[in-house]
Short mmCIF file of C-alpha atoms in Angstrom, two decimals:
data_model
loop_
_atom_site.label_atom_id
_atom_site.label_comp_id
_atom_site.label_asym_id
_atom_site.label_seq_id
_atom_site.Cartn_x
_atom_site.Cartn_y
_atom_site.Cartn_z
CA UNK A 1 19.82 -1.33 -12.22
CA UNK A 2 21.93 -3.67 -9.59
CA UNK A 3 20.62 -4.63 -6.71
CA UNK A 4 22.50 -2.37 -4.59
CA UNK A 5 21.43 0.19 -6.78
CA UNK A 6 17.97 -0.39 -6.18
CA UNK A 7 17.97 -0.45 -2.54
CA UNK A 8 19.98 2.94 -2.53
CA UNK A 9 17.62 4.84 -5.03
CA UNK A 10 13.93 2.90 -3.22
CA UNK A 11 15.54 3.96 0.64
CA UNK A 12 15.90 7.88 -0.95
CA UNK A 13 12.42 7.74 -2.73
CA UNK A 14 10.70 6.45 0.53
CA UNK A 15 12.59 8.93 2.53
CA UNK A 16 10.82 11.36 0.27
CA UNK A 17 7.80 10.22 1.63
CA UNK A 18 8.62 10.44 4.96
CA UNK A 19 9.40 13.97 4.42
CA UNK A 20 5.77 14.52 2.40
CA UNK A 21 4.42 12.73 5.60
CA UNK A 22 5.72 14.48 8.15
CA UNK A 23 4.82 18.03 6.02
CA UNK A 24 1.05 17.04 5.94
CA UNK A 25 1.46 15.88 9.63
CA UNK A 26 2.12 20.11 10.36
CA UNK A 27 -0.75 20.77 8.11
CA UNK A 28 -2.72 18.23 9.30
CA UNK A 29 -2.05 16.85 12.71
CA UNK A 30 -5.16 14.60 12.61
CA UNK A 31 -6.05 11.47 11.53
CA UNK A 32 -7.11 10.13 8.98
CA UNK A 33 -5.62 12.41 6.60
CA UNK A 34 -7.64 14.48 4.24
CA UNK A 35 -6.49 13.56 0.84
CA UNK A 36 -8.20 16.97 -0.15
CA UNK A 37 -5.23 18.49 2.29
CA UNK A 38 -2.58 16.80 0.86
CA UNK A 39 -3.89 17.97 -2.82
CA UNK A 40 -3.33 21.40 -1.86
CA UNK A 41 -0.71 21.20 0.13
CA UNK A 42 1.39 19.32 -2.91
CA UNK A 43 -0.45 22.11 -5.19
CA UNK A 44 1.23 24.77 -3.32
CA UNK A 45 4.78 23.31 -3.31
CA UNK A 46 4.44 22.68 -6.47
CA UNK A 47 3.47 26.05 -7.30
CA UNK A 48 6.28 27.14 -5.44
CA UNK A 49 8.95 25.27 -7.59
CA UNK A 50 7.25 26.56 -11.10
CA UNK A 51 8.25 28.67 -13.47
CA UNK A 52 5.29 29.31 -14.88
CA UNK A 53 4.04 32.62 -12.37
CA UNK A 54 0.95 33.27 -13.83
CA UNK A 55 -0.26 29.83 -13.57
CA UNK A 56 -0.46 28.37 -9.94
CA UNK A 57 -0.20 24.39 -10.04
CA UNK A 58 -3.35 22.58 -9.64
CA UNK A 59 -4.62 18.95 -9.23
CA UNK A 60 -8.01 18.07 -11.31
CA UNK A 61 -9.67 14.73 -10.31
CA UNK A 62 -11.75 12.47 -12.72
CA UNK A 63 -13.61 9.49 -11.44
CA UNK A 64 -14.38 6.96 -14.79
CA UNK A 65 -16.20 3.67 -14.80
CA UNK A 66 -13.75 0.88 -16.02
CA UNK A 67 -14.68 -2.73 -16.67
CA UNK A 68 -10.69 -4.02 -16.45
CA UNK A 69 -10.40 -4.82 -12.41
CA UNK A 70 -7.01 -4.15 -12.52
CA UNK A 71 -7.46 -0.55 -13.35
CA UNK A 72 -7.13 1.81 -9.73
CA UNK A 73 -5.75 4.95 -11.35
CA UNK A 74 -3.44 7.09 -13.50
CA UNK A 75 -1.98 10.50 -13.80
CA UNK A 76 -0.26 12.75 -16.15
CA UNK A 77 1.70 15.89 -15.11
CA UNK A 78 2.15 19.30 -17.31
CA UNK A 79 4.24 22.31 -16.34
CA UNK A 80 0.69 23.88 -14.60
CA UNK A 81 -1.24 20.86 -13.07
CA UNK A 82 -2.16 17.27 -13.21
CA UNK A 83 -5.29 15.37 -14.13
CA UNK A 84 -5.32 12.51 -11.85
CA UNK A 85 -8.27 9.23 -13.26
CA UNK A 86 -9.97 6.77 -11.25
CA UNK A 87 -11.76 4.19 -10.72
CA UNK A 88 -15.13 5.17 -9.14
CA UNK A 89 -16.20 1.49 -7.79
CA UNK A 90 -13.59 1.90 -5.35
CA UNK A 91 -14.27 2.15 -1.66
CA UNK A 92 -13.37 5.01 -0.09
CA UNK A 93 -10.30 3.49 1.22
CA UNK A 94 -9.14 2.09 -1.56
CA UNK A 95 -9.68 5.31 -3.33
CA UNK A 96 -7.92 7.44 -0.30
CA UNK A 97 -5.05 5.14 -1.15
CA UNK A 98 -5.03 5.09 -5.21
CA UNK A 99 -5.29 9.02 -4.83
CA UNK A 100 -2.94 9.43 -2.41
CA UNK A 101 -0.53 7.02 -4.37
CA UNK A 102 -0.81 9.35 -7.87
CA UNK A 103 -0.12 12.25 -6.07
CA UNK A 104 2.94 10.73 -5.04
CA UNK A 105 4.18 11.08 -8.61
CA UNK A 106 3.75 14.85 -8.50
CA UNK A 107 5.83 14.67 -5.22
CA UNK A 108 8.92 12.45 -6.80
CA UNK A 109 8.70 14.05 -10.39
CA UNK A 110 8.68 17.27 -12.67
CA UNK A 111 7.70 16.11 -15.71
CA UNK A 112 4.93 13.77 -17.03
CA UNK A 113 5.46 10.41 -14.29
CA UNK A 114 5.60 7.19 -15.58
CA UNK A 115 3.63 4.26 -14.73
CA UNK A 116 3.45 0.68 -15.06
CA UNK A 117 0.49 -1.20 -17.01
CA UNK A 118 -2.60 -2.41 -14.84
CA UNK A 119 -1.63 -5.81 -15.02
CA UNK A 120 1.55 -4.74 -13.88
CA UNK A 121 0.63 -2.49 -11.29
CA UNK A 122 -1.75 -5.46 -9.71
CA UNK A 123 1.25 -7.86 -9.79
CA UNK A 124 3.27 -5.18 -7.39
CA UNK A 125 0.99 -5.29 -5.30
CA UNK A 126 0.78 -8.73 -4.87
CA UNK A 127 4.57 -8.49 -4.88
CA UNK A 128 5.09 -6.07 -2.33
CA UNK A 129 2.68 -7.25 0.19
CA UNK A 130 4.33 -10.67 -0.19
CA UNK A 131 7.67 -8.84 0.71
CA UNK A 132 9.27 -9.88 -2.48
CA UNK A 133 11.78 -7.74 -4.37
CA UNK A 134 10.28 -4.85 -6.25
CA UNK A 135 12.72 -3.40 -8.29
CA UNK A 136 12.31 -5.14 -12.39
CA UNK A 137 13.56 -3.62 -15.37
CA UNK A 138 10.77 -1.45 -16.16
CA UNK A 139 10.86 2.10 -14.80
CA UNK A 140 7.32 2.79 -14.71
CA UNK A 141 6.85 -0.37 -12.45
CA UNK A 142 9.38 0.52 -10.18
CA UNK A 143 8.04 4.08 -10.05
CA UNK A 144 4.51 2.39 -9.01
CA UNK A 145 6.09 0.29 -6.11
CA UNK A 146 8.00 3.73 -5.06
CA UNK A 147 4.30 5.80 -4.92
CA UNK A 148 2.42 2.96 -3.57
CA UNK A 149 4.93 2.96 -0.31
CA UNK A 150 4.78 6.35 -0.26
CA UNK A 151 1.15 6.35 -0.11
CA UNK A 152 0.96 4.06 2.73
CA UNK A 153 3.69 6.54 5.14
CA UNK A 154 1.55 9.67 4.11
CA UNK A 155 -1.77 8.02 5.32
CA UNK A 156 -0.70 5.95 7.87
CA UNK A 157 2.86 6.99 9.40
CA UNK A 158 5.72 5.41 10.72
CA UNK A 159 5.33 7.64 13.89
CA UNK A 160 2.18 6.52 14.60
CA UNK A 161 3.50 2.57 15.53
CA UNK A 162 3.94 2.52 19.07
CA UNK A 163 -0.12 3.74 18.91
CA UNK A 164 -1.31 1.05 17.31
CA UNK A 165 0.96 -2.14 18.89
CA UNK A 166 -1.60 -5.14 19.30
CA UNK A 167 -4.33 -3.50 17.78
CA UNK A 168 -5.50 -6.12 14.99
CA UNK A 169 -5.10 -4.70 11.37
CA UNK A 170 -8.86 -4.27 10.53
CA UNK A 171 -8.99 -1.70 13.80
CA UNK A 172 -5.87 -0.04 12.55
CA UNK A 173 -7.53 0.06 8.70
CA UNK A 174 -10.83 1.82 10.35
CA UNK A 175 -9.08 4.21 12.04
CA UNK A 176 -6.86 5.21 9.44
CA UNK A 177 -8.80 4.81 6.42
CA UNK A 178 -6.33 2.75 4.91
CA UNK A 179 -7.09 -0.78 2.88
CA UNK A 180 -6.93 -3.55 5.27
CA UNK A 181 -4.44 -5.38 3.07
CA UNK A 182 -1.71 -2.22 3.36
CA UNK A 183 -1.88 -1.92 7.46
CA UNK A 184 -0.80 -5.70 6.86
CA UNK A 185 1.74 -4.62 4.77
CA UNK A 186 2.71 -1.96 7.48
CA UNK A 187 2.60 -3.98 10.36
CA UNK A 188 5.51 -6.62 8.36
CA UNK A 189 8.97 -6.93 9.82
CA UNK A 190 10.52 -5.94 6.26
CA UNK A 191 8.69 -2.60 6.08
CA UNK A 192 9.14 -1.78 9.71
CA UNK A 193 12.53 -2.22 9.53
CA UNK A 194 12.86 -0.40 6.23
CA UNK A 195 11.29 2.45 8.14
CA UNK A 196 13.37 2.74 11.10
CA UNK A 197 16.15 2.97 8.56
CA UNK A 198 14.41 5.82 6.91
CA UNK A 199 13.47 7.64 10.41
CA UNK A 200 16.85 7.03 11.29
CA UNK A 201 18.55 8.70 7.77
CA UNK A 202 15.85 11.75 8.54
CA UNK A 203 17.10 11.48 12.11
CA UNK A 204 13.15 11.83 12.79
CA UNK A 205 12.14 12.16 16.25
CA UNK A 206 8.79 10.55 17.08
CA UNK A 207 8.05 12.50 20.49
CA UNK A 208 8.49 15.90 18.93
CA UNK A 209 5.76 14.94 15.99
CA UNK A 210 3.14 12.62 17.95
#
């Protein structure tokens, strides 16, 4: 994948999640978001797009114990539902977030997503909340940094920035239930202005959703 590529195909995916955002924002126009709303809100479009009639679509959770630290979750998607593991130990941001981020897959695919390694998963993060490029040869990676963006508009939007100007990020994190360490990565120039680019493409206007 060039470059150019890249950018074209992570702008569309994250404009995705603006749209998935903006959808639970009608469903739910409080904060912080329920992931339990968003569940059944993706279950019923979802449901919606199936073929299968008799079988609605449904999300099953299944918190584990794992001893690797890199481990924060998985999922794997069949025609009638997804079984979504995590990690238990997390807090209940972090888990909010890893949640939030495998439902994402449901959201961007239709058949079984794919996902980078642990070790690689941990590196993107480190990667994207450096600001550094995130798009590598390996699909499943790239499909991580796509959910984990996607994640962060659902549960703590774009529209909501003129809110939460000068607050410092740990306020922002409480109020949002969001990991401290992504409201960092939201309040960066690079994904502020990556953003207002997506706004712009949706031609989103934040006075008629705030």
């Amino acid at each position: 994948m060039s470059s150019q590529d890249g950018r074209e195909s992570f702008s569309q995916i994250i404009r995705c999640g603006v749209k998935a955002s903006l959808g639970l924002h009608i469903a739910q126009p409080s904060f912080p978001k329920s992931v339990e709303v968003l569940a059944g809100w993706t279950e019923n479009a979802a449901s919606s797009a199936s073929t299968e009639e008799e079988k609605p679509f449904k999300i099953f959770f299944h918190p584990k114990d794992y001893e690797s630290l890199s481990f924060m979750g998985r999922i794997e998607i069949f025609n009638d539902g997804a079984h979504i593991t995590y990690d238990r130990r997390l807090n209940a941001c972090w888990r909010r977030f890893v949640i939030t981020k495998e439902i994402c897959h449901i959201l961007l695919f239709d058949h079984e997503a794919m996902t980078g390694t642990p070790q690689e998963v941990e590196q993107l993060i480190v990667e994207i909340m450096a600001g550094l490029p995130m798009f590598t040869a390996n699909e499943g990676a790239n499909c991580d940094s796509y959910t984990m963006l996607m994640a962060l508009e659902i549960l703590l939007p774009h529209h909501q920035r003129e809110k939460n100007n000068g607050k410092p990020a740990i306020e922002i994190a409480r109020l949002y239930r969001v990991p401290e360490a992504w409201v960092r990565v939201y309040l960066s120039n690079w994904y502020k202005t990556l953003m207002d680019d997506c706004y712009a493409q949706e031609q989103v206007e934040a006075k008629a959703i705030a």
